[in-house]
Each structure stands twice: as C-alpha cells, then as structure tokens.
Coordinates of C-alpha atoms and ligand atoms in Angstrom, one line a residue:
Chain A
M45 CA -63.2 161.6 -134.8
L46 CA -66.3 159.4 -134.5
E47 CA -69.3 160.9 -136.4
Y48 CA -72.8 159.7 -136.8
R49 CA -74.6 161.4 -139.6
N50 CA -78.4 160.9 -139.7
V51 CA -78.1 157.2 -139.0
H52 CA -81.3 155.3 -139.6
K53 CA -81.8 151.6 -139.0
S54 CA -84.8 149.5 -139.6
F55 CA -85.2 145.7 -139.5
D56 CA -87.5 144.0 -142.0
T57 CA -89.4 141.2 -140.2
E58 CA -92.5 139.2 -141.1
A59 CA -94.5 141.6 -139.0
G60 CA -93.3 144.5 -141.1
S61 CA -90.5 147.0 -140.9
L62 CA -89.3 147.9 -137.4
V63 CA -87.6 151.3 -137.1
V64 CA -85.0 151.0 -134.4
I65 CA -82.8 154.1 -134.9
K66 CA -84.1 157.3 -136.4
D67 CA -81.9 160.2 -137.5
F68 CA -79.2 159.7 -134.9
T69 CA -76.5 162.4 -135.2
A70 CA -73.7 162.9 -132.9
S71 CA -70.0 163.5 -132.9
I72 CA -67.6 162.1 -130.4
R73 CA -64.1 163.4 -129.6
E74 CA -61.0 161.4 -128.9
G75 CA -60.7 160.4 -125.3
E76 CA -64.3 160.9 -124.4
F77 CA -66.0 158.3 -122.2
V78 CA -69.5 158.5 -123.7
V79 CA -72.3 156.7 -121.9
L80 CA -75.4 155.9 -124.0
L81 CA -78.3 155.7 -121.6
G82 CA -81.7 154.5 -122.7
P83 CA -84.5 152.1 -121.9
S84 CA -84.0 148.5 -122.9
G85 CA -85.1 147.7 -126.4
C86 CA -84.6 151.2 -127.6
G87 CA -81.8 150.3 -130.1
K88 CA -78.6 150.8 -128.1
S89 CA -77.0 147.4 -129.0
T90 CA -78.0 148.0 -132.6
L91 CA -76.2 151.3 -132.6
L92 CA -73.0 149.8 -131.2
R93 CA -73.1 147.0 -133.8
I94 CA -73.4 149.6 -136.5
T95 CA -70.5 151.5 -135.0
A96 CA -68.4 148.4 -135.1
G97 CA -69.4 147.5 -138.7
L98 CA -71.1 144.3 -137.6
E99 CA -74.3 145.7 -139.1
P100 CA -74.8 148.3 -141.9
P101 CA -77.0 151.3 -141.3
S102 CA -80.1 151.5 -143.4
R103 CA -79.4 155.2 -144.2
G104 CA -76.9 157.7 -143.1
E105 CA -73.3 157.0 -142.2
V106 CA -70.9 156.4 -139.4
L107 CA -67.4 157.8 -139.9
I108 CA -64.4 156.8 -137.8
D109 CA -61.6 159.3 -138.6
G110 CA -63.5 160.1 -141.8
R111 CA -64.0 156.5 -143.0
A112 CA -66.8 154.0 -142.7
P113 CA -66.2 151.2 -140.1
D114 CA -64.1 148.4 -141.6
L115 CA -63.9 145.0 -140.0
H116 CA -60.8 144.1 -142.0
G117 CA -58.1 145.8 -140.0
R118 CA -58.3 149.4 -141.0
H119 CA -59.8 150.4 -137.6
R120 CA -58.8 148.7 -134.4
L121 CA -61.9 148.4 -132.4
G122 CA -62.7 146.7 -129.1
F123 CA -66.1 145.4 -128.3
V124 CA -67.2 144.1 -124.9
F125 CA -70.5 142.3 -125.3
Q126 CA -73.2 141.9 -122.7
E127 CA -72.1 138.3 -122.0
P128 CA -68.4 137.8 -121.6
A129 CA -68.4 135.2 -124.5
L130 CA -65.1 133.6 -123.5
M131 CA -64.1 130.6 -125.5
P132 CA -64.2 127.6 -123.2
W133 CA -61.4 125.8 -125.0
R134 CA -58.9 128.7 -124.5
D135 CA -57.3 129.5 -121.1
L136 CA -57.6 133.1 -119.9
V137 CA -54.3 134.2 -121.5
S138 CA -55.3 132.9 -124.9
N139 CA -58.7 134.4 -124.6
V140 CA -57.2 137.7 -123.9
T141 CA -54.7 137.5 -126.7
L142 CA -57.2 136.6 -129.4
G143 CA -57.0 139.9 -131.1
L144 CA -53.2 139.9 -131.1
E145 CA -53.2 136.3 -132.5
I146 CA -55.5 137.6 -135.4
R147 CA -52.9 140.3 -136.0
R148 CA -50.2 137.7 -136.1
I149 CA -48.2 139.1 -133.2
A150 CA -45.5 136.7 -131.9
K151 CA -46.5 134.5 -129.1
A152 CA -44.0 135.7 -126.5
E153 CA -45.1 139.3 -127.1
R154 CA -48.7 138.4 -126.9
N155 CA -48.2 136.7 -123.6
R156 CA -46.2 139.5 -122.2
Q157 CA -49.0 142.0 -123.0
A158 CA -51.6 139.6 -121.6
V159 CA -49.8 139.1 -118.3
E160 CA -49.5 142.9 -117.9
I161 CA -53.2 143.7 -118.6
L162 CA -54.4 140.8 -116.5
R163 CA -52.3 142.2 -113.7
L164 CA -53.9 145.6 -114.1
L165 CA -57.3 144.0 -113.8
G166 CA -56.4 142.0 -110.7
L167 CA -56.1 138.6 -112.4
Q168 CA -52.5 137.8 -111.8
G169 CA -52.0 134.1 -111.1
F170 CA -55.1 133.1 -113.1
E171 CA -53.4 133.1 -116.6
K172 CA -53.6 129.4 -117.1
Y173 CA -57.2 129.0 -115.7
Y174 CA -60.0 128.1 -118.1
P175 CA -63.2 130.1 -118.2
H176 CA -65.3 127.5 -116.4
Q177 CA -62.8 127.6 -113.5
V178 CA -63.4 131.3 -112.7
S179 CA -66.2 133.4 -111.4
G180 CA -68.6 135.6 -113.4
G181 CA -66.9 138.8 -112.4
M182 CA -63.5 137.4 -113.5
K183 CA -64.9 136.4 -116.9
H184 CA -66.1 140.0 -117.4
R185 CA -62.6 141.3 -116.5
V186 CA -61.1 138.9 -119.1
A187 CA -63.6 140.2 -121.7
I188 CA -62.5 143.8 -121.0
A189 CA -58.9 142.8 -121.2
R190 CA -59.5 141.1 -124.5
A191 CA -60.9 144.3 -126.0
Y192 CA -58.3 146.6 -124.3
I193 CA -55.2 144.7 -125.3
V194 CA -55.5 145.5 -129.0
D195 CA -55.2 149.1 -128.1
P196 CA -58.5 150.0 -129.8
I197 CA -59.1 153.5 -131.1
I198 CA -62.7 153.1 -129.9
L199 CA -63.9 150.7 -127.1
L200 CA -67.5 149.8 -127.4
M201 CA -69.1 148.3 -124.3
D202 CA -72.7 146.9 -124.4
E203 CA -74.1 146.8 -120.9
P204 CA -71.2 144.7 -119.8
F205 CA -72.1 144.5 -116.1
V206 CA -75.8 144.0 -116.0
A207 CA -75.6 140.3 -115.2
L208 CA -73.4 140.8 -112.1
D209 CA -74.3 141.3 -108.5
A210 CA -74.0 144.8 -107.1
Q211 CA -70.7 144.2 -105.3
T212 CA -69.0 142.7 -108.2
R213 CA -70.4 145.4 -110.5
E214 CA -69.0 148.1 -108.3
S215 CA -65.6 146.6 -108.2
L216 CA -65.5 146.2 -112.0
Q217 CA -66.7 149.8 -112.4
R218 CA -63.8 151.0 -110.2
D219 CA -61.3 148.9 -112.1
L220 CA -62.6 150.0 -115.5
Q221 CA -62.3 153.6 -114.4
D222 CA -58.8 153.0 -113.2
L223 CA -57.8 151.3 -116.4
W224 CA -59.3 154.1 -118.4
Q225 CA -57.5 156.7 -116.5
R226 CA -54.2 154.9 -117.0
R227 CA -54.8 154.2 -120.7
K228 CA -57.2 156.8 -122.1
K229 CA -59.4 155.6 -124.8
T230 CA -62.5 156.7 -126.6
V231 CA -65.2 154.6 -125.0
I232 CA -68.9 154.2 -125.8
F233 CA -70.5 152.5 -122.9
V234 CA -74.1 151.4 -123.1
T235 CA -76.2 151.1 -120.0
H236 CA -79.8 151.7 -118.7
N237 CA -78.6 152.6 -115.3
L238 CA -78.3 156.3 -114.5
E239 CA -76.0 155.8 -111.5
E240 CA -73.6 153.8 -113.6
A241 CA -73.7 156.5 -116.3
I242 CA -72.8 159.3 -113.9
L243 CA -70.1 157.1 -112.3
L244 CA -68.2 156.4 -115.5
G245 CA -69.1 158.9 -118.2
T246 CA -67.5 162.2 -119.2
R247 CA -70.6 162.6 -121.3
I248 CA -74.0 161.1 -121.1
V249 CA -76.2 160.8 -124.2
V250 CA -79.7 159.9 -123.3
L251 CA -81.8 158.0 -125.9
G252 CA -85.6 157.9 -125.9
K253 CA -87.9 155.0 -126.5
R254 CA -87.5 153.1 -129.8
P255 CA -86.8 154.4 -132.4
A256 CA -83.7 155.8 -130.7
T257 CA -83.2 159.5 -130.9
V258 CA -81.1 161.8 -128.8
Q259 CA -83.1 163.2 -125.9
M260 CA -80.3 164.9 -124.0
D261 CA -76.6 165.3 -124.4
Y262 CA -74.9 166.1 -121.1
E263 CA -71.3 166.8 -120.2
V264 CA -70.4 165.4 -116.8
R265 CA -67.9 167.7 -115.0
L266 CA -67.4 165.8 -111.8
A267 CA -63.8 165.0 -110.9
M268 CA -62.6 161.4 -111.2
P269 CA -62.7 159.0 -109.4
R270 CA -66.3 159.7 -108.5
D271 CA -67.9 158.9 -105.3
P272 CA -71.5 157.9 -105.6
V273 CA -72.4 159.1 -102.0
S274 CA -70.8 162.5 -102.4
R275 CA -72.9 165.6 -102.4
E276 CA -72.2 166.6 -106.0
F277 CA -72.9 163.1 -107.3
V278 CA -76.3 162.8 -105.5
D279 CA -77.3 166.3 -106.6
L280 CA -76.4 165.6 -110.2
R281 CA -78.4 162.3 -110.1
H282 CA -81.4 164.2 -108.8
E283 CA -81.1 166.8 -111.4
L284 CA -80.7 164.3 -114.3
R285 CA -83.6 162.2 -113.0
G286 CA -85.8 165.3 -112.9
M287 CA -84.8 166.1 -116.5
L288 CA -85.5 162.6 -117.7
A289 CA -88.9 162.3 -116.0
Chain B
M55 CA -72.3 120.9 -110.7
A56 CA -70.8 123.0 -108.0
K57 CA -71.3 126.7 -108.7
M58 CA -68.5 129.1 -107.8
R59 CA -69.6 131.9 -105.5
E60 CA -68.8 135.5 -106.2
V61 CA -66.2 136.8 -103.9
E62 CA -64.5 140.1 -104.2
P63 CA -61.7 141.3 -104.1
V64 CA -60.3 139.0 -106.7
V65 CA -57.3 137.8 -104.7
E66 CA -59.5 135.8 -102.4
I67 CA -61.0 133.9 -105.2
G68 CA -57.8 131.9 -105.6
E69 CA -58.3 130.3 -102.2
M70 CA -62.0 129.9 -102.9
T71 CA -61.4 128.1 -106.1
A72 CA -59.0 125.7 -104.4
A73 CA -61.4 125.0 -101.6
V74 CA -64.3 124.5 -103.9
S75 CA -62.4 122.1 -106.2
R76 CA -61.2 120.0 -103.2
E77 CA -64.8 119.7 -102.1
R78 CA -65.8 118.8 -105.6
V79 CA -63.2 116.1 -105.9
Q80 CA -64.4 114.5 -102.6
K81 CA -67.9 114.7 -103.8
L82 CA -66.9 113.1 -107.1
S83 CA -65.3 110.1 -105.5
R84 CA -68.3 109.6 -103.3
D85 CA -70.6 109.8 -106.4
R86 CA -68.4 107.3 -108.2
R87 CA -68.6 104.8 -105.4
R88 CA -72.4 105.2 -105.3
V89 CA -72.6 104.7 -109.1
I90 CA -70.5 101.5 -108.9
G91 CA -72.6 100.2 -106.1
F92 CA -75.8 100.7 -107.9
N93 CA -74.5 99.1 -111.1
S94 CA -73.3 96.0 -109.3
L95 CA -76.7 95.8 -107.7
S96 CA -78.6 96.1 -110.9
L97 CA -76.3 93.5 -112.6
L98 CA -77.0 91.1 -109.8
L99 CA -80.7 91.7 -110.0
F100 CA -80.7 91.2 -113.7
L101 CA -78.8 87.9 -113.4
L102 CA -81.2 86.7 -110.7
L103 CA -84.3 87.5 -112.8
W104 CA -82.8 85.8 -115.8
E105 CA -81.8 82.7 -113.9
G106 CA -85.2 82.6 -112.2
S107 CA -87.3 83.0 -115.4
S108 CA -85.1 80.4 -117.2
R109 CA -85.8 77.9 -114.4
L110 CA -89.5 78.7 -114.5
L111 CA -89.7 78.3 -118.3
H112 CA -87.5 75.2 -118.2
S113 CA -86.8 75.3 -121.9
V114 CA -83.6 74.4 -123.7
F115 CA -84.1 77.5 -125.8
F116 CA -83.8 79.8 -122.9
P117 CA -80.7 78.9 -120.9
G118 CA -80.0 80.8 -117.7
P119 CA -76.8 82.7 -116.8
L120 CA -75.2 79.6 -115.2
V121 CA -75.4 77.5 -118.4
V122 CA -74.4 80.4 -120.5
S123 CA -71.3 81.2 -118.4
R124 CA -70.3 77.5 -118.7
T125 CA -70.6 77.8 -122.5
F126 CA -68.7 81.1 -122.3
V127 CA -65.8 79.4 -120.7
V128 CA -65.8 76.6 -123.2
L129 CA -65.9 79.0 -126.1
L130 CA -63.2 81.1 -124.5
V131 CA -60.8 78.2 -124.0
E132 CA -61.6 75.5 -126.6
G133 CA -63.5 77.5 -129.2
D134 CA -66.4 76.4 -131.4
I135 CA -66.8 73.4 -133.7
Q136 CA -64.3 74.9 -136.2
G137 CA -61.9 75.6 -133.3
Y138 CA -62.2 79.4 -133.5
T139 CA -62.2 80.8 -130.0
L140 CA -64.5 83.6 -128.7
P141 CA -61.7 86.2 -128.5
Y142 CA -60.9 85.5 -132.1
H143 CA -64.5 86.0 -133.2
A144 CA -64.6 89.2 -131.2
Y145 CA -61.3 90.4 -132.6
V146 CA -62.4 89.8 -136.2
S147 CA -65.7 91.7 -135.7
L148 CA -64.0 94.5 -133.8
Y149 CA -61.4 94.9 -136.5
R150 CA -64.1 95.2 -139.2
V151 CA -66.1 97.6 -137.1
L152 CA -63.2 99.9 -136.4
L153 CA -62.1 99.9 -140.1
G154 CA -65.7 100.8 -141.3
F155 CA -66.0 103.3 -138.5
G156 CA -62.7 104.9 -139.3
A157 CA -63.6 105.2 -143.0
A158 CA -66.9 106.8 -142.0
C159 CA -65.1 109.3 -139.7
L160 CA -62.5 110.2 -142.3
T161 CA -65.3 111.0 -144.9
A162 CA -68.3 112.2 -142.9
I163 CA -66.5 114.5 -140.5
P164 CA -64.6 116.6 -143.1
L165 CA -67.7 116.8 -145.3
G166 CA -69.9 117.7 -142.3
I167 CA -67.5 120.5 -141.4
I168 CA -67.3 121.9 -144.9
L169 CA -71.1 121.8 -145.5
G170 CA -71.7 123.1 -142.0
L171 CA -69.6 126.2 -142.9
W172 CA -71.2 126.4 -146.2
R173 CA -74.8 125.6 -145.8
P174 CA -76.1 126.6 -149.2
V175 CA -74.3 123.6 -150.7
Y176 CA -76.1 121.3 -148.3
F177 CA -79.5 122.9 -149.1
G178 CA -78.7 122.7 -152.8
T179 CA -78.0 119.0 -152.6
R180 CA -80.7 117.9 -150.2
V181 CA -82.7 116.3 -153.0
V182 CA -79.9 113.7 -153.3
S183 CA -78.6 113.4 -149.8
E184 CA -81.9 113.1 -148.0
P185 CA -83.3 110.1 -149.9
L186 CA -79.9 108.4 -149.6
R187 CA -79.9 109.0 -145.9
F188 CA -83.2 107.2 -145.4
I189 CA -82.1 103.9 -147.2
P190 CA -81.5 101.5 -144.3
P191 CA -78.0 100.0 -144.3
L192 CA -79.5 96.5 -144.6
A193 CA -81.0 97.5 -148.0
W194 CA -77.5 98.0 -149.3
I195 CA -76.5 94.3 -148.6
P196 CA -77.3 93.0 -152.1
M197 CA -75.2 95.8 -153.6
A198 CA -72.5 95.1 -151.2
I199 CA -72.5 91.4 -152.1
L200 CA -72.3 92.1 -155.8
F201 CA -69.7 94.8 -155.8
F202 CA -67.5 94.0 -152.8
S203 CA -65.9 90.9 -151.3
G204 CA -64.1 90.0 -148.2
L205 CA -63.2 92.8 -145.8
G206 CA -64.3 95.5 -148.3
R207 CA -67.8 94.3 -148.1
Y208 CA -68.0 94.7 -144.3
V209 CA -66.3 98.1 -144.4
F210 CA -68.7 99.3 -147.0
L211 CA -71.7 98.2 -145.1
I212 CA -70.6 99.8 -141.9
W213 CA -69.6 103.0 -143.7
V214 CA -73.1 103.2 -145.3
G215 CA -74.7 102.8 -141.9
V216 CA -72.6 105.3 -140.1
F217 CA -71.8 107.9 -142.7
F218 CA -75.1 109.8 -142.8
P219 CA -75.8 110.1 -139.1
L220 CA -72.2 111.2 -138.4
F221 CA -72.3 113.7 -141.3
I222 CA -75.6 115.3 -140.2
L223 CA -74.6 115.5 -136.5
T224 CA -71.2 117.0 -137.5
M225 CA -72.8 119.5 -139.8
N226 CA -75.3 120.6 -137.2
G227 CA -72.6 121.0 -134.6
V228 CA -70.6 123.2 -136.9
S229 CA -73.5 125.4 -138.0
T230 CA -74.8 126.1 -134.5
A231 CA -71.6 127.9 -133.4
S232 CA -72.3 130.7 -131.0
P233 CA -72.9 133.9 -133.0
T234 CA -71.3 136.0 -130.3
F235 CA -68.0 134.1 -130.6
V236 CA -68.0 134.9 -134.3
D237 CA -68.8 138.6 -133.6
V238 CA -66.0 138.8 -131.1
A239 CA -63.6 137.5 -133.7
R240 CA -65.0 139.7 -136.5
V241 CA -64.6 142.9 -134.5
L242 CA -61.0 142.0 -133.8
G243 CA -60.5 141.7 -137.6
A244 CA -60.5 138.0 -138.1
S245 CA -60.5 136.5 -141.6
R246 CA -63.1 133.9 -142.6
S247 CA -60.5 131.2 -142.4
F248 CA -59.5 132.2 -138.9
I249 CA -63.1 132.1 -137.8
A250 CA -63.6 128.7 -139.4
L251 CA -60.4 127.1 -138.0
R252 CA -60.0 128.8 -134.7
I253 CA -63.5 129.5 -133.6
I254 CA -66.1 127.4 -135.3
I255 CA -64.3 124.0 -135.5
P256 CA -63.0 124.0 -131.9
N257 CA -66.4 125.1 -130.7
A258 CA -68.0 122.1 -132.6
L259 CA -65.4 119.5 -131.5
P260 CA -67.2 118.3 -128.4
Q261 CA -70.3 117.7 -130.5
I262 CA -68.3 115.9 -133.2
V263 CA -66.8 113.5 -130.7
G264 CA -70.2 113.0 -129.1
A265 CA -71.5 112.1 -132.6
M266 CA -68.7 109.5 -133.0
R267 CA -69.9 107.9 -129.9
A268 CA -73.5 108.0 -130.9
V269 CA -72.9 106.2 -134.2
M270 CA -71.1 103.2 -132.6
S271 CA -74.3 101.3 -132.1
P272 CA -75.4 101.6 -135.8
A273 CA -71.9 100.4 -136.7
W274 CA -72.4 97.2 -134.6
M275 CA -75.8 96.7 -136.1
C276 CA -74.3 96.8 -139.6
I277 CA -71.5 94.4 -138.9
V278 CA -73.7 91.7 -137.3
A279 CA -76.1 91.9 -140.2
A280 CA -73.3 91.8 -142.8
E281 CA -71.6 88.8 -141.1
M282 CA -74.9 86.9 -141.0
V283 CA -75.3 86.9 -144.7
A284 CA -71.6 86.3 -145.5
A285 CA -70.2 82.9 -146.2
E286 CA -67.3 83.2 -143.9
L287 CA -66.8 81.4 -140.6
V288 CA -65.6 84.0 -138.2
G289 CA -67.1 87.1 -136.6
L290 CA -69.6 87.4 -133.8
G291 CA -72.5 87.7 -136.3
Q292 CA -71.4 84.5 -138.0
L293 CA -71.1 82.8 -134.6
I294 CA -74.7 83.8 -133.7
N295 CA -76.0 82.8 -137.1
N296 CA -74.3 79.4 -137.3
Y297 CA -75.4 78.2 -133.9
A298 CA -78.9 79.6 -134.3
T299 CA -79.5 77.1 -137.0
L300 CA -78.3 74.4 -134.6
L301 CA -80.6 75.8 -131.9
R302 CA -77.6 76.2 -129.6
M303 CA -79.2 79.2 -127.8
D304 CA -76.5 79.3 -125.1
I305 CA -73.9 80.1 -127.8
V306 CA -76.2 82.6 -129.4
I307 CA -76.5 84.4 -126.1
V308 CA -72.8 84.3 -125.6
G309 CA -72.4 86.1 -129.0
M310 CA -75.0 88.7 -128.1
I311 CA -73.5 89.4 -124.7
S312 CA -70.0 89.7 -126.3
I313 CA -71.3 92.4 -128.7
G314 CA -72.9 94.3 -125.8
I315 CA -69.7 94.2 -123.8
L316 CA -67.5 95.3 -126.7
G317 CA -70.0 98.2 -127.4
L318 CA -69.8 99.2 -123.7
L319 CA -66.0 99.1 -123.7
L320 CA -65.8 101.2 -126.9
N321 CA -68.2 103.7 -125.5
E322 CA -66.3 104.0 -122.3
A323 CA -63.0 104.5 -124.2
L324 CA -64.5 107.3 -126.3
M325 CA -66.0 108.9 -123.2
A326 CA -62.5 108.9 -121.6
V327 CA -61.2 110.6 -124.7
E328 CA -64.0 113.2 -124.4
R329 CA -63.3 113.8 -120.8
A330 CA -59.6 114.2 -121.4
L331 CA -60.0 116.6 -124.4
F332 CA -62.9 118.6 -123.1
R333 CA -62.1 119.1 -119.5
Y334 CA -63.6 122.6 -119.9
R335 CA -67.0 121.2 -120.6
Q336 CA -68.6 120.7 -117.3
E337 CA -71.5 118.9 -118.8
V338 CA -69.3 116.0 -119.9
K339 CA -70.0 113.7 -117.0
V340 CA -70.8 110.0 -116.7
Ligands
LIG486 N1 -81.5 141.4 -136.2 C1 -82.7 141.9 -135.8 N2 -83.8 141.7 -136.5 C2 -85.0 142.2 -136.1 N3 -85.2 143.0 -135.1 C3 -84.1 143.3 -134.3 C4 -82.8 142.8 -134.7 N4 -81.9 143.2 -133.7 C5 -82.6 144.0 -132.9 N5 -83.9 144.0 -133.2 C6 -85.0 144.8 -132.6 O1 -84.5 146.1 -132.4 C7 -84.9 146.7 -131.2 C8 -83.7 147.3 -130.5 O2 -82.9 146.2 -130.1 P1 -81.5 146.5 -129.3 O3 -80.7 147.4 -130.2 O4 -81.0 145.2 -129.0 O5 -82.0 147.3 -128.1 P2 -81.3 147.6 -126.7 O6 -79.9 147.2 -126.8 O7 -81.4 149.1 -126.5 O8 -82.0 146.9 -125.6 C9 -85.6 145.6 -130.4 O9 -87.0 145.8 -130.5 C10 -85.2 144.3 -131.1 O10 -86.3 143.4 -131.1
LIG487 MG1 -78.9 145.6 -125.8

C-alpha cells in the first residue's frame, strides 16, 4: 500500500549537489510498524518529508495506495516531528484537534474525540492546560495525539523521543505501543536507537550512511508487548548489532 | 523562570504543577516587592542628585525638584498664563498621539501582515519603501503645514513617524513564523488561508503588540515636534515651546516630565494588555 520506487533525493547548495537518498526502494504493507534505523544525517527525515509530500523526490516515486502523496486531503497522514511543535496559543485540546478543525468537523465532536485520545495517553484532566504549563513528555504525548486523532492511513514519526530522558522515553514507548495495539496503523518510525527499534517495530529497515540506501530489512517476530530484558530481546539485539557492525 | 521537572507517571504531574505554580506565585510577589523597593530608591536618589546639583549650580535656568514641584502644583490648579491647566495640555497631546498612533496601527499592521505573508511584493517595492522609511518625520513638517491643518496635521505627522517602524516590525514578525508549525498544518491538509489566519497570524501577534509598544516613543517625539511649530496654544509641546522663549525653565521641565510620565503610563497599559493576552508566553515579564 505504500511503495517507494527508486527514490532519489539531492539538495542543490552553494557547495554543490548533495545526494541524500539514493535509489530507495521498499514496499510497506498495511498495519506494519516499520522502524527506519540509520545514523544521524543519513537522510531519514528527508525520506519522511518526501513520504508526507512536504518535499518532492528528485527522481523516482512514492505511491500511497497507488497515488503520489497529496497534501490537499486525498491522503490522511499523521506526522510527529522531532520537537512536539505545539502551538503555544492553543490549549492541549485545541492543539490535538487541529487536524479535525482543518477538516471542518463540528466542535463538540472534535472535543469528544480529543478527550478520548488524551485519556488513552494518560492526559485526562489536562485538556485546558497550555503547552507551557506541561512537561516535555506530556507535550510529546499531545503531539502523538494530534497525529493519531485524524485516523491517518500512515503515521510518520521522526525521532519523536530523542529529546526526552530515559524514564519518560520508556513510558512514552510503552504508551505508543499500547495505542498502536488498540488502534492498528501503518507506522513509519525513525530512530537511530537499535533498542527502540526492536522494542517497537514489526519490521526494521536499516539505512547506511548518506546517501541512504537499504542495508538490511528485518522482520521482528517477537511477541508484543516486548520486554527489553527478556532473553529473546537481548539475543536479537546482539544478533542485529553483529550484523550491523 | 521555574522549569517543570519530569515526573512519571503522568498522574503525579498534576500535583507537581500545582506545587510548582504556588511556589512560583510566592516568588513572583517577592520579586515584585523587590522591584518596587529598588525603583523607589532610584527615584529618591535621582531627585537628591538633581536637587543637589541645582543648588550647586545656583542658576535660574536649572531649577531643582522642589521649585519644579511648586510650579507643577500651580500649573495643575491655576494653569498657565492663558489659563490652560496642565491636565488639559496633557489631554490634548495624548488625544493627538492616540489618534495618530491608531491611524498608524490601522494601516501599518494589516499591510505588514499582508506583505509578511507575501514577501515578493515587499522585495519588489523596496526601491520605493526603503527611501521613504529613512526620511525623518521632522522633514515632513513643511509638507504637513502646507497640506494639513488643525488635528489632521498632528495625526499625519505621528502617522509618518510611526507607520514605517510598525510596518517593518509587523512584517518581520509574520515572516519568521516557525516552519515546523506550518509543516504540521500542511500535513494535516490545511489550506493556505487556514495557515495564514490560524497559524502565522496568531504566532506573530505577540511580536505585533510588542512593536506597538516600541513605536510609542517615536509617536511622542513627533507630537512634541509638531506642536512646537504649530500656532496653537495647547499641547505639551506648545507649553514647552512658549515658556522656553520666556526662559521659564521650571515650566519647561514640568512639560518634559509630563511627557515622560504619560509615556510610562501608556507603556505599562500596553504591557498589561500583553500579559493578559499572551499568558502562554513565559518571556513576557516586567
Ligand atoms: N533543505 C535542505 N537543503 C540542503 N540540505 C539538506 C536539506 N535538508 C536536509 N539536508 C541535508 O541532508 C542530509 C540528511 O538530512 P536528514 O534527512 O535531516 O538526516 P537525518 O534525519 O537522517 O538525520 C543532511 O546532511 C542535511 O544537511
Ligand atoms: Mg532527522
């Protein structure tokens, strides 16, 4: 349902042309939780932006259900950026309901859905708070809720948890997994952290140094929810680390 | 700026937030008392220095605060030679300033927003707007005298002095909107008009109100200059000018101080508006 066909991307700068993605081909099925794993600067964010239609590919094509990404409503996408990017003049509910507001859904219905998803993410009681009144972890939860609430056919997440401390990150990973199991979605999750990749992904696509090409495409068969100190988890991590070295 | 600590699970954060904000309120009132204390002290020091140097100089052209405050009371109660009281002078000037300032806001802010959203127009008209921007408002006085009279002249001169800085500051505020906010909205399918009205303008509002506050001082500069060349009898600029020719420096100083105080009050009022509107901006502090 999501296809990348020989996607190339280069940026023209004063210093010359910088090839960021080279011949990226992959096909992603509905309901997969794909983790894109690669060193920083290899072109992961660029690939997500191309997937969302925020940036055109230089060559090749991206097809969502057979059609190119279209920002104007044909495809419902969710994008969680690295920083939560909550609008400081909106309270948490109206941050979450931004996408519904854009789709002109009635206010009562918007709020009903927001309250529900905020509850699923452990934020009940904070609906009327403003972003500056809540913690970093809570802001990230709101950013996830804002993407999830439009019921996207694909959810794109660009290293959403890197800025968080280990404890908050773990709790968000757990909640994301929980949410995903309740409401299955196609997710493309970018990270440079192998442990996070194994914890969340049903499939791990490893990218090499820039320009990004697929180094390895691995199906993760561990049962969910995954326990990072379990035997299988640790074994798999060793195995993958060996293969990546 | 108290930073909130990370505490998980989430439920506990509610209590945390309450505790932190109570602490913050206490700290704020402590800070406020300190600020008031320091300001009273510096005012006192200033007055003492002024009085002292005036006594040392012993010149009729440099009256100290005691003489000036006596003159202040006389002007307040009895008025000047023509019988116009100080509050009346102040009211007339303030009225002119607010009209000119309002006219500038009504023109410069919408234009700044439009050109901020549509930069090519600005870059395509710079050859006209930039030279205009650098003409000092005082250089417009001859034109103003020829083409306007009465209140219109004052409004025009204030408008000329305030329009360009307000326009440029508004435009910059609009065109520096966070690109991530725009991307967030684009991915969710927002139209250009939604992005302009619901993302870019609200994002720039704090900067726009800040710009309104910043242009208050050029507005006062313009009104005083305009009143000094006018033939009318009222207005703080006129008060200063008339009594300067009579070498009544005590009255001149009363006029100067009145302008300073009015400026301070307007600034405080706009800051109160900022604080009320933009509670979410933690930076907006005294
Ligand atoms: N708009 C752009 N113009 C020029 N170079 C860019 C642009 N966006 C990204 N790049 C470059 O592309 C490379 C990959 O960036 P990015 O996709 O953000 O990497 P990652 O997300 O994997 O860390 C980097 O070297 C970056 O400097
Ligand atoms: Mg990145």
